[in-house]
N, CA, C and O of each residue as an XYZ file, in Angstrom:
708
protein
N      -3.340    -34.199     -5.579
C      -2.993    -32.533     -3.352
C      -1.747    -33.789     -2.853
O      -1.944    -34.999     -2.736
N      -0.759    -33.207     -2.679
C      -0.371    -33.869     -0.885
C      -0.797    -32.325      0.042
O      -0.290    -31.249      0.358
N      -1.978    -33.039      0.178
C      -2.223    -32.540      1.401
C      -2.386    -31.591      3.046
O      -3.270    -31.163      3.788
N      -0.759    -31.651      2.939
C      -0.321    -30.794      3.451
C       1.207    -30.477      3.215
O       2.030    -30.073      4.037
N       1.364    -30.755      1.924
C       2.344    -29.642      0.502
C       1.671    -28.474      1.116
O       0.527    -28.030      1.212
N       3.053    -28.120      1.548
C       2.323    -26.007      1.145
C       3.552    -24.764      0.823
O       4.562    -24.715      1.526
N       3.391    -24.083      0.027
C       3.915    -24.139     -0.755
C       4.528    -21.899     -0.428
O       3.829    -21.037     -0.960
N       5.850    -21.457      0.481
C       5.849    -20.081      1.196
C       6.602    -19.821     -0.588
O       7.448    -20.309     -1.338
N       5.647    -18.782     -0.528
C       6.102    -17.768     -1.744
C       6.995    -16.112     -0.642
O       6.479    -15.226      0.040
N       8.202    -16.373     -0.942
C       8.427    -15.207      0.260
C      10.243    -14.514     -0.033
O      11.242    -15.224      0.087
N      10.269    -13.419     -0.316
C      11.943    -13.218     -0.442
C      12.263    -12.832      0.223
O      13.330    -12.287     -0.060
N      11.734    -12.615      2.001
C      13.013    -12.506      2.817
C      13.404    -13.887      3.182
O      12.773    -14.938      3.294
N      14.750    -13.523      3.342
C      15.411    -15.208      3.237
C      15.357    -15.728      4.937
O      15.457    -16.859      5.412
N      15.185    -14.591      5.500
C      15.181    -15.031      7.104
C      13.993    -15.028      7.545
O      13.822    -15.631      8.604
N      12.826    -14.381      6.917
C      11.625    -14.848      7.581
C      10.967    -16.210      6.779
O       9.973    -16.652      7.355
N      11.305    -16.826      5.736
C      10.422    -17.452      4.942
C      11.716    -18.857      5.251
O      11.691    -19.963      4.709
N      12.625    -18.419      6.143
C      13.219    -19.228      6.936
C      12.863    -19.992      8.274
O      13.084    -21.178      8.519
N      12.282    -19.079      9.057
C      11.581    -19.378      9.982
C       9.979    -20.117      9.921
O       9.432    -21.076     10.465
N       9.423    -18.550      8.443
C       8.033    -19.449      8.542
C       7.613    -21.102      8.468
O       6.712    -21.791      8.946
N       9.055    -21.382      7.398
C       9.335    -22.982      6.614
C       9.232    -23.358      8.586
O       8.257    -23.208      9.323
N      10.399    -23.779      8.876
C      11.120    -23.982      9.968
C       9.114    -25.284     10.311
O       8.715    -26.386      9.936
N       8.434    -23.838     11.418
C       7.709    -23.322     12.184
C       6.622    -24.046     11.582
O       5.824    -24.538     12.381
N       6.297    -24.314      9.726
C       4.980    -25.383      9.687
C       5.541    -26.120      9.637
O       4.977    -27.030     10.245
N       7.618    -26.845      8.776
C       7.537    -28.057      8.862
C       7.319    -28.730     10.651
O       6.604    -29.714     10.846
N       7.941    -28.122     11.628
C       7.330    -29.010     12.768
C       5.990    -29.377     12.988
O       5.582    -30.213     13.794
N       5.281    -28.624     12.137
C       2.852    -28.959     12.500
C       3.411    -30.172     11.357
O       2.436    -30.643     10.771
N       3.909    -30.407     11.183
C       3.512    -31.230     10.030
C       3.354    -31.111      8.177
O       2.814    -31.947      7.452
N       3.801    -30.225      7.889
C       3.656    -29.747      6.881
C       5.170    -29.091      5.741
O       5.882    -28.088      5.697
N       4.978    -30.751      4.768
C       6.379    -30.476      4.305
C       6.010    -28.779      2.931
O       5.152    -28.746      2.049
N       6.675    -28.054      3.171
C       7.203    -27.126      2.978
C       8.197    -26.972      1.688
O       9.361    -27.359      1.787
N       7.484    -26.135     -0.075
C       7.927    -25.775     -0.592
C       8.552    -23.798     -0.476
O       7.825    -23.093      0.224
N       9.461    -23.281     -0.961
C      10.428    -22.148     -1.134
C      10.384    -21.908     -2.471
O      10.701    -22.604     -3.435
N       9.799    -20.466     -2.345
C       9.624    -19.801     -3.616
C      10.089    -18.220     -3.647
O      10.145    -18.403     -4.863
N      10.264    -17.595     -3.570
C      11.065    -15.720     -4.431
C      11.414    -15.161     -4.774
O      12.219    -14.265     -4.519
N      10.195    -16.006     -6.528
C       9.406    -14.341     -7.571
C       9.257    -16.361     -8.272
O       9.748    -17.488     -8.210
N       8.092    -15.434     -8.922
C       6.695    -15.985     -9.007
C       7.855    -16.483    -10.335
O       7.383    -15.849    -11.279
N       8.810    -17.083    -10.774
C       9.608    -17.049    -11.883
C       9.832    -19.037    -10.754
O       9.876    -20.229    -11.055
N       9.878    -18.458     -9.881
C      10.405    -19.886     -9.355
C       8.812    -20.985     -8.709
O       8.532    -22.169     -8.521
N       8.282    -19.857     -8.606
C       6.992    -21.094     -8.181
C       5.709    -21.030     -9.219
O       4.547    -20.867     -8.845
N       6.226    -21.224    -10.905
C       6.595    -21.093    -12.260
C       6.499    -22.398    -11.683
O       5.506    -23.117    -11.581
N       7.902    -22.633    -11.254
C       9.296    -23.679    -11.867
C       8.169    -25.043    -10.571
O       7.539    -25.980    -11.061
N       8.210    -24.732     -8.824
C       8.537    -25.850     -8.562
C       6.614    -26.456     -9.125
O       6.020    -27.517     -8.936
N       6.138    -24.923     -9.962
C       4.449    -25.613    -10.309
C       4.131    -26.783    -11.162
O       3.002    -27.258    -11.036
N       4.900    -27.289    -11.961
C       5.406    -27.897    -13.148
C       5.418    -30.025    -11.987
O       4.877    -31.123    -12.118
N       6.322    -29.401    -11.115
C       6.555    -30.337    -10.139
C       5.732    -30.844     -9.178
O       5.985    -31.975     -8.761
N       4.722    -30.195     -8.702
C       4.155    -30.460     -6.947
C       2.990    -29.989     -7.137
O       2.806    -29.709     -8.322
N       1.587    -29.654     -6.053
C       0.460    -28.980     -6.472
C       0.491    -29.793     -4.977
O       0.488    -30.924     -4.490
N       0.523    -28.401     -4.635
C       0.587    -27.611     -2.947
C      -0.479    -27.370     -2.857
O      -0.930    -26.515     -3.619
N      -1.475    -28.103     -1.751
C      -2.621    -27.265     -1.210
C      -2.891    -26.093     -0.414
O      -3.929    -25.625      0.054
N      -1.357    -25.651     -0.378
C      -1.781    -24.756      1.212
C      -0.489    -24.490     -0.081
O       0.255    -25.109     -0.842
N      -1.011    -22.623      0.484
C       0.386    -21.581      0.693
C      -0.522    -20.829      1.040
O      -1.728    -20.588      1.099
N       1.355    -20.301      1.426
C       1.436    -18.607      2.089
C       2.030    -17.256      0.625
O       3.209    -16.907      0.556
N       1.320    -16.905     -0.016
C       2.446    -16.008     -0.460
C       2.414    -14.413     -0.182
O       1.343    -13.835      0.006
N       3.176    -14.001     -0.175
C       4.378    -12.683      0.407
C       3.181    -12.474     -1.037
O       3.192    -13.342     -1.910
N       2.207    -11.270     -1.151
C       2.609     -9.364     -1.846
C       3.309     -8.955     -2.626
O       3.210     -9.165     -3.835
N       4.019     -8.398     -2.166
C       5.467     -8.200     -2.372
C       6.703     -8.698     -3.044
O       7.063     -9.542     -2.224
N       7.257     -8.714     -3.644
C       8.370     -9.573     -4.049
C       9.195     -8.644     -4.532
O       8.894     -7.659     -5.207
N      10.228     -8.984     -4.168
C      12.027     -8.671     -4.315
C      11.931     -8.371     -6.507
O      11.971     -9.184     -7.430
N      11.797     -6.798     -6.482
C      12.334     -6.400     -7.754
C      10.981     -5.957     -8.089
O      10.506     -6.242     -9.189
N      10.383     -5.342     -7.301
C       8.375     -5.155     -6.511
C       7.834     -5.744     -7.989
O       7.213     -5.138     -8.862
N       8.202     -6.875     -7.967
C       6.665     -7.888     -8.008
C       6.128     -8.935     -7.611
O       6.460    -10.006     -7.102
N       4.903     -8.226     -8.068
C       3.799     -8.030     -7.176
C       2.614    -10.001     -6.818
O       1.820    -10.650     -7.500
N       3.121    -10.127     -5.642
C       2.875    -11.658     -5.414
C       1.363    -12.250     -5.782
O       1.026    -13.428     -5.662
N       0.241    -10.767     -6.429
C      -0.850    -12.002     -7.545
C      -0.930    -12.148     -8.488
O      -2.025    -11.780     -8.913
N      -0.138    -12.640     -9.378
C       0.283    -12.699    -10.404
C       0.560    -14.025     -9.220
O      -0.462    -14.705     -9.318
N       1.450    -14.659     -8.193
C       1.208    -16.036     -8.060
C       0.623    -16.434     -7.829
O       0.789    -17.633     -8.057
N      -0.458    -16.162     -7.278
C      -1.667    -16.419     -5.980
C      -2.404    -16.815     -7.747
O      -2.665    -17.986     -8.025
N      -2.678    -15.557     -8.880
C      -4.023    -16.678    -10.016
C      -2.971    -17.552    -10.618
O      -3.393    -18.110    -11.631
N      -1.633    -17.873    -10.293
C      -0.938    -19.142    -10.965
C      -1.069    -19.942    -10.288
O      -1.170    -20.938    -11.005
N      -1.171    -20.327     -8.952
C      -1.680    -20.853     -8.126
C      -2.745    -21.643     -7.494
O      -2.684    -22.652     -6.792
N      -3.959    -20.786     -8.006
C      -5.151    -20.644     -8.486
C      -6.276    -21.790    -10.122
O      -7.270    -22.461    -10.401
N      -5.017    -21.184    -10.595
C      -4.960    -22.066    -12.455
C      -4.533    -23.369    -12.550
O      -4.571    -24.459    -13.122
N      -4.018    -22.514    -11.495
C      -2.441    -24.649    -11.775
C      -4.012    -25.616    -10.102
O      -4.435    -26.727    -10.421
N      -4.377    -25.211     -9.145
C      -4.934    -26.038     -8.199
C      -5.834    -25.397     -7.898
O      -5.559    -24.332     -7.346
N      -7.159    -25.702     -8.093
C      -8.457    -23.848     -7.660
C      -8.785    -24.563     -6.498
O      -9.572    -23.881     -5.842
N      -8.470    -25.908     -5.804
C      -8.517    -26.360     -4.114
C      -7.069    -25.387     -3.301
O      -7.038    -25.299     -2.074
N      -6.502    -25.049     -3.752
C      -5.640    -25.212     -2.581
C      -5.878    -24.079     -1.719
O      -6.254    -22.979     -2.126
N      -5.692    -24.324     -0.738
C      -5.938    -22.706      0.178
C      -5.060    -21.924     -0.144
O      -4.029    -22.554     -0.377
N      -4.939    -20.865     -0.277
C      -3.466    -19.470     -0.119
C      -4.583    -18.044      0.759
O      -5.679    -17.488      0.684
N      -2.885    -18.075      1.796
C      -3.412    -16.859      2.237
C      -2.433    -16.020      2.452
O      -1.501    -16.211      3.233
N      -2.635    -14.904      1.657
C      -1.545    -13.675      1.011
C      -1.595    -13.126      2.893
O      -2.459    -12.997      3.761
N       0.063    -12.923      2.755
C       0.636    -12.458      3.902
C       2.487    -11.228      3.649
O       3.694    -11.257      3.409
N       1.104    -10.224      4.012
C       2.180     -8.189      3.728
C       1.762     -7.745      3.754
O       0.559     -7.607      3.534
N       2.929     -6.931      4.212
C       3.030     -5.716      4.959
C       2.778     -4.532      4.429
O       3.319     -3.540      4.917
N       1.917     -4.421      3.341
C       1.878     -3.697      2.943
C      -0.007     -3.462      2.393
O      -0.420     -3.021      1.320
N      -0.931     -4.032      3.801
C      -2.051     -4.241      3.937
C      -2.791     -2.925      3.106
O      -2.639     -1.714      3.265
N      -3.547     -3.599      2.273
C      -4.954     -1.807      1.989
C      -5.898     -3.199      0.953
O      -5.719     -4.273      0.378
N      -6.986     -2.123      1.303
C      -8.913     -2.934      1.003
C      -8.466     -3.209     -0.584
O      -8.167     -4.403     -0.549
N      -8.328     -2.909     -1.492
C      -7.901     -2.652     -2.985
C      -7.098     -3.590     -3.183
O      -6.991     -3.703     -4.404
N      -6.474     -4.325     -2.672
C      -4.973     -5.273     -2.746
C      -5.543     -6.826     -1.710
O      -5.434     -8.023     -1.975
N      -6.037     -6.250     -0.726
C      -7.570     -7.318     -0.245
C      -8.520     -7.882     -1.160
O      -8.670     -9.104     -1.143
N      -9.109     -7.258     -1.866
C     -10.311     -7.506     -3.235
C      -9.406     -8.589     -4.005
O      -9.402     -9.818     -3.935
N      -8.779     -7.851     -4.628
C      -8.106     -8.346     -5.188
C      -6.969    -10.180     -5.125
O      -6.657    -11.079     -5.906
N      -6.754     -9.814     -3.684
C      -5.724    -10.391     -4.020
C      -6.830    -12.564     -3.291
O      -6.302    -13.616     -2.931
N      -8.804    -12.062     -3.474
C      -9.749    -12.809     -2.596
C     -10.431    -13.750     -4.564
O     -10.739    -14.864     -4.989
N     -10.261    -11.768     -5.253
C     -11.085    -12.129     -6.508
C     -10.093    -13.776     -7.135
O     -10.660    -14.754     -7.623
N      -8.866    -13.672     -6.965
C      -7.545    -14.483     -8.268
C      -8.217    -16.001     -6.730
O      -8.594    -17.161     -6.891
N      -8.149    -15.634     -6.175
C      -8.142    -16.971     -5.275
C      -8.225    -17.471     -4.146
O      -8.761    -18.481     -3.691
N      -7.237    -16.101     -3.465
C      -6.892    -16.513     -1.846
C      -7.970    -16.757     -1.245
O      -8.907    -16.146     -1.759
N      -8.282    -17.444     -0.296
C      -8.765    -17.168      0.863
C      -9.435    -16.712      1.904
O      -9.159    -17.107      3.037
N      -7.133    -15.469      2.146
C      -8.046    -14.894      3.570
C      -6.448    -14.045      2.749
O      -6.029    -14.072      1.592
N      -5.932    -13.365      4.015
C      -5.388    -11.944      3.663
C      -5.532    -11.631      4.903
O      -6.472    -11.490      5.685
N      -3.792    -11.506      4.934
C      -3.302    -11.578      7.300
C      -2.269    -10.283      7.063
O      -1.345    -10.558      6.298
N      -2.268     -9.298      7.441
C      -1.247     -8.596      7.573
C      -0.619     -8.546      8.124
O      -0.969     -8.881      9.256
N       1.457     -7.953      7.934
C       1.811     -8.746      9.065
C       2.247     -7.560     10.057
O       2.353     -6.336     10.134
N       2.441     -8.839     10.812
C       3.240     -9.484     11.648
C       2.160    -10.427     12.197
O       1.574    -10.304     13.273
N       2.038    -11.143     11.511
C       1.056    -12.627     11.406
C       2.418    -13.961     11.196
O       3.408    -14.127     10.483
N       1.245    -15.144     13.006
C       2.436    -15.595     13.098
C       1.764    -16.977     12.460
O       0.578    -17.081     12.147
N       2.914    -18.163     12.317
C       2.066    -19.622     12.272
C       0.540    -19.738     12.545
O      -0.344    -20.050     11.747
N       0.441    -19.416     13.845
C      -1.150    -19.351     13.935
C      -2.254    -18.995     13.282
O      -3.145    -19.526     12.619
N      -1.807    -17.510     13.817
C      -2.014    -16.590     12.239
C      -3.065    -17.393     11.378
O      -4.280    -17.279     11.537
N      -2.383    -18.331     10.322
C      -2.051    -18.209      8.859
C      -2.812    -19.635      9.017
O      -3.823    -19.623      8.315
N      -2.627    -21.017      9.804
C      -3.587    -21.813      9.765
C      -4.564    -21.531      9.995
O      -5.466    -21.621      9.161
N      -4.789    -20.987     11.473
C      -6.238    -19.933     11.588
C      -6.597    -19.770     10.371
O      -7.729    -20.198     10.141
N      -5.814    -19.106      9.119
C      -6.341    -18.560      8.605
C      -6.648    -19.289      7.475
O      -7.472    -18.985      6.613
N      -5.794    -20.475      7.534
C      -6.528    -21.265      6.837
C      -7.928    -22.491      6.552
O      -8.443    -23.117      5.626
N      -8.050    -22.320      7.835
C      -8.977    -22.692      8.074
C     -10.865    -22.154      7.853
O     -11.896    -22.822      7.936
N     -10.587    -20.399      7.496
C     -11.594    -19.705      7.879
C     -12.013    -19.561      6.694
O     -12.257    -18.426      6.283
N     -12.275    -21.236      5.481
C     -12.518    -20.815      4.232
C     -13.608    -19.616      3.341
O     -13.687    -18.868      2.366
N     -14.482    -20.265      4.845
C     -16.401    -19.720      4.779
C     -16.265    -18.054      5.388
O     -15.889    -17.273      6.263
N     -17.004    -18.333      3.940
C     -17.232    -16.119      4.784
C     -18.451    -16.513      7.099
O     -19.217    -17.302      7.652
N     -17.672    -15.229      7.343
C     -18.649    -15.532      8.575
C     -19.709    -14.050      8.718
O     -19.562    -12.830      8.648
N     -20.085    -14.382      8.798
C     -21.224    -12.156      9.776
C     -21.536    -12.671     11.344
O     -22.743    -12.898     11.436
N     -21.067    -12.842     12.185
C     -19.848    -12.550     13.046
C     -19.303    -11.800     13.873
O     -19.246    -11.544     15.076
N     -18.731    -11.381     12.427
C     -17.313    -10.378     11.828
C     -17.990     -9.084     12.673
O     -18.816     -8.275     12.252
N     -17.317     -9.166     14.107
C     -17.425     -7.631     14.342
C     -17.681     -6.028     14.056
O     -16.881     -5.190     14.470
N     -18.906     -5.659     13.286
C     -18.782     -4.530     13.151
C     -18.071     -2.975     13.052
O     -18.824     -2.576     13.940
N     -17.487     -2.095     12.819
C     -17.428     -0.982     13.071
C     -17.585      0.192     13.497
O     -16.384      0.408     13.332
N     -17.873      0.943     13.806
C     -18.454      2.838     13.327
C     -17.066      4.091     13.311
O     -16.874      5.255     12.958
N     -16.669      3.471     13.652
C     -15.190      3.863     13.585
C     -14.968      4.120     12.179
O     -15.158      3.352     11.236
N     -14.459      5.532     12.171
C     -14.723      5.426      9.973
C     -13.059      5.578      9.990
O     -12.441      5.625     11.054
N     -12.585      5.630      9.040
C     -11.302      6.018      8.524
C     -10.256      7.051      9.064
O     -10.695      8.198      9.148
N      -9.155      6.891      9.387
C      -8.741      8.395      8.886
C      -7.877      8.877      8.065
O      -7.161      8.121      7.408
N      -7.812      9.959      7.982
C      -7.100     10.964      6.646
C      -6.428      9.342      6.377
O      -6.846      8.369      5.750
N      -4.793      9.688      7.443
C      -3.554      8.592      6.790
C      -4.436      7.396      6.001
O      -4.508      7.187      4.790
N      -5.088      6.677      7.125
C      -5.829      5.026      6.337
C      -5.859      5.166      4.447
O      -5.224      4.501      3.629
N      -6.575      5.978      4.284
C      -7.396      6.779      3.154
C      -5.855      7.142      2.927
O      -5.074      7.001      3.869
N      -5.569      7.440      2.132
C      -4.368      8.762      1.607
C      -4.004      7.329      1.415
O      -4.228      6.820      0.317
N      -3.183      6.260      2.874
C      -2.420      4.940      2.502
C      -3.077      3.776      0.952
O      -2.590      3.212     -0.028
N      -4.313      3.941      1.548
C      -4.893      2.391      0.600
C      -5.454      3.727     -0.107
O      -6.526      3.986      0.440
N      -5.208      4.522     -0.941
C      -5.513      5.345     -2.390
C      -3.824      4.468     -2.751
O      -3.761      3.345     -3.252
N      -2.372      5.471     -2.277
C      -1.375      4.669     -3.131
C      -1.225      3.934     -3.367
O      -0.830      3.440     -4.423
N      -1.659      3.338     -1.856
C      -1.113      1.716     -1.934
C      -1.802      0.879     -3.739
O      -1.447     -0.006     -4.517
N      -3.122      2.063     -3.582
C      -4.245      0.904     -5.059
C      -3.245      1.284     -6.675
O      -2.941      0.675     -7.701
N      -3.000      2.806     -6.015
C      -1.711      3.060     -7.300
C      -1.515      1.998     -7.736
O      -2.083      1.390     -8.644
N      -0.342      1.621     -6.823
C       0.783      1.148     -6.357
C       1.284     -0.304     -7.540
O       2.116     -0.566     -8.408
N      -0.120     -1.037     -6.674
C      -1.147     -2.390     -6.522
C      -0.764     -2.391     -8.362
O      -0.097     -3.192     -9.017
N      -1.762     -0.709     -8.932
C      -2.102     -0.754    -10.249
C      -1.411     -1.293    -10.695
O      -1.717     -2.420    -11.085
N       0.431     -0.592    -10.964
C       0.916     -0.344    -11.839
C       1.934     -1.253    -11.101
O       2.657     -0.457    -10.501
N       2.223     -2.104    -10.923
C       2.684     -2.805    -11.068
C       3.300     -2.267    -10.121
O       4.415     -2.062    -10.601
N       3.304     -1.865     -8.975
C       4.917     -1.633     -8.367
C       5.864     -0.579     -7.984
O       6.985     -0.877     -7.574
N       4.819     -0.177    -10.243
C       6.293      0.643     -9.558
C       5.887      2.211     -9.450
O       4.889      2.882     -9.715
N       7.682      2.529     -8.719
C       7.019      4.084     -7.940
C       6.626      4.684     -9.449
O       5.667      4.521    -10.204
N       7.220      5.058     -9.473
C       7.393      6.323    -11.137
C       6.246      6.547    -11.515
O       5.628      7.598    -11.689
N       6.027      5.663    -11.617
C       4.405      4.670    -13.019
C       2.585      5.725    -11.419
O       1.570      6.421    -11.407
N       3.748      4.797    -10.375
C       2.373      5.168     -9.614
C       2.390      6.237     -8.987
O       1.371      6.377     -8.310
N       3.322      7.311     -8.893
C       3.257      8.954     -8.531
C       2.834      8.924     -9.394
O       1.643      8.616     -9.444
N       3.676      9.275    -10.782
C       2.657      9.813    -12.180
C       0.913      9.631    -12.164
O       0.161     10.580    -12.386
N       0.528      8.495    -11.917
C      -0.961      8.432    -11.126
C      -1.098      9.026    -10.774
O      -1.558      9.941    -11.456
N      -0.804      9.382     -8.721
C      -1.488     10.242     -8.211
C      -0.638     11.289     -8.402
O      -0.194     11.650     -7.312
N      -0.200     11.961     -9.347
C      -0.207     13.265     -8.975
C       1.045     14.059     -8.147
O       0.952     15.198     -7.688
N       1.904     13.429     -8.088
C       3.072     13.067     -7.685
C       4.018     13.926     -7.336
O       3.529     14.886     -6.740
N       5.303     13.992     -7.470
C       6.706     13.554     -7.633
C       6.997     11.825     -7.114
O       6.193     11.380     -6.295
N       8.094     10.929     -7.581
C       8.193     10.571     -7.607
C       8.915     10.349     -5.529
O       8.529      9.763     -4.517
N      10.029     11.196     -5.909
C      10.680     10.900     -4.738
C       9.932     11.230     -3.007
O      10.377     10.857     -1.921
N       8.402     12.229     -3.366
C       7.476     12.081     -2.526
C       7.170     10.841     -2.274
O       7.555     10.420     -1.183
N       6.458      9.954     -3.113
C       5.311      8.956     -3.056
C       6.549      8.099     -2.276
O       6.303      7.397     -1.295
N       8.287      8.290     -2.994
C       9.128      7.586     -1.852
C       9.696      7.388     -0.703
O      10.158      6.390     -0.149
N       9.521      9.310     -0.214
C       8.972      9.689      0.511
C       7.860      8.573      2.460
O       8.000      8.186      3.620
N       6.941      8.691      1.298
C       5.735      8.287      2.343
C       6.331      6.457      2.268
O       6.317      5.652      3.199
N       6.749      6.259      1.026
C       6.378      5.066      1.491
C       7.664      4.218      2.439
O       7.583      3.076      2.893
N       8.897      5.231      2.563
C       9.400      4.751      3.508
C       9.479      4.681      4.904
O      10.202      3.899      5.520
N       8.512      5.744      5.532
C       7.721      6.297      6.377
C       6.178      4.934      6.966
O       5.519      5.131      7.986
N       6.001      3.948      6.217
C       4.566      3.653      6.089
C       5.214      2.743      6.250
O       4.310      1.926      6.427
N       6.877      1.703      6.413
C       7.593      0.954      6.162
C       6.855     -0.027      7.587
O       6.389      0.181      8.707
N       7.117     -1.116      6.699
C       6.082     -2.383      7.971
C       8.504     -3.300      8.565
O       8.968     -4.052      7.708
N       8.736     -3.230      8.889
C       9.882     -3.806      9.364
C       9.698     -5.648      9.728
O      10.655     -6.291     10.161
């Protein structure tokens, strides 16, 4: 395993380029992929020790499959999921599949590198007494249905019992830039 070899799976080319340059300045060799197919090809000839995975890839593909693929290829790899569609359901699944941490966008290189260093859990996390808002609970329920439907909007809408256009409007409102 190349200890400073990082696999960056991100379909936003501008963000991927910026993040790759930042990691390269920190001494990492960065491999970039924008899809599960590209990840599979790269893993045939490389064994990255670090990975940053976007949860939602182009074409409604899920980064969860990339986490599973990389973890099977190298169980010791430190994988951080970076997403603009954060939910409890996907965080739990990402960790079950082998991710060591889960960060919501916007996150920077400092946040990601710090997450690589926090592979063990801690009891020092501050507990909050604030309950989740209805909007947050609704978003988590929607995102769980989307993840279960492999980010197929029509199927997720069917599972949620709402019209596809209603779900699409809710997703547009919640987009993270």
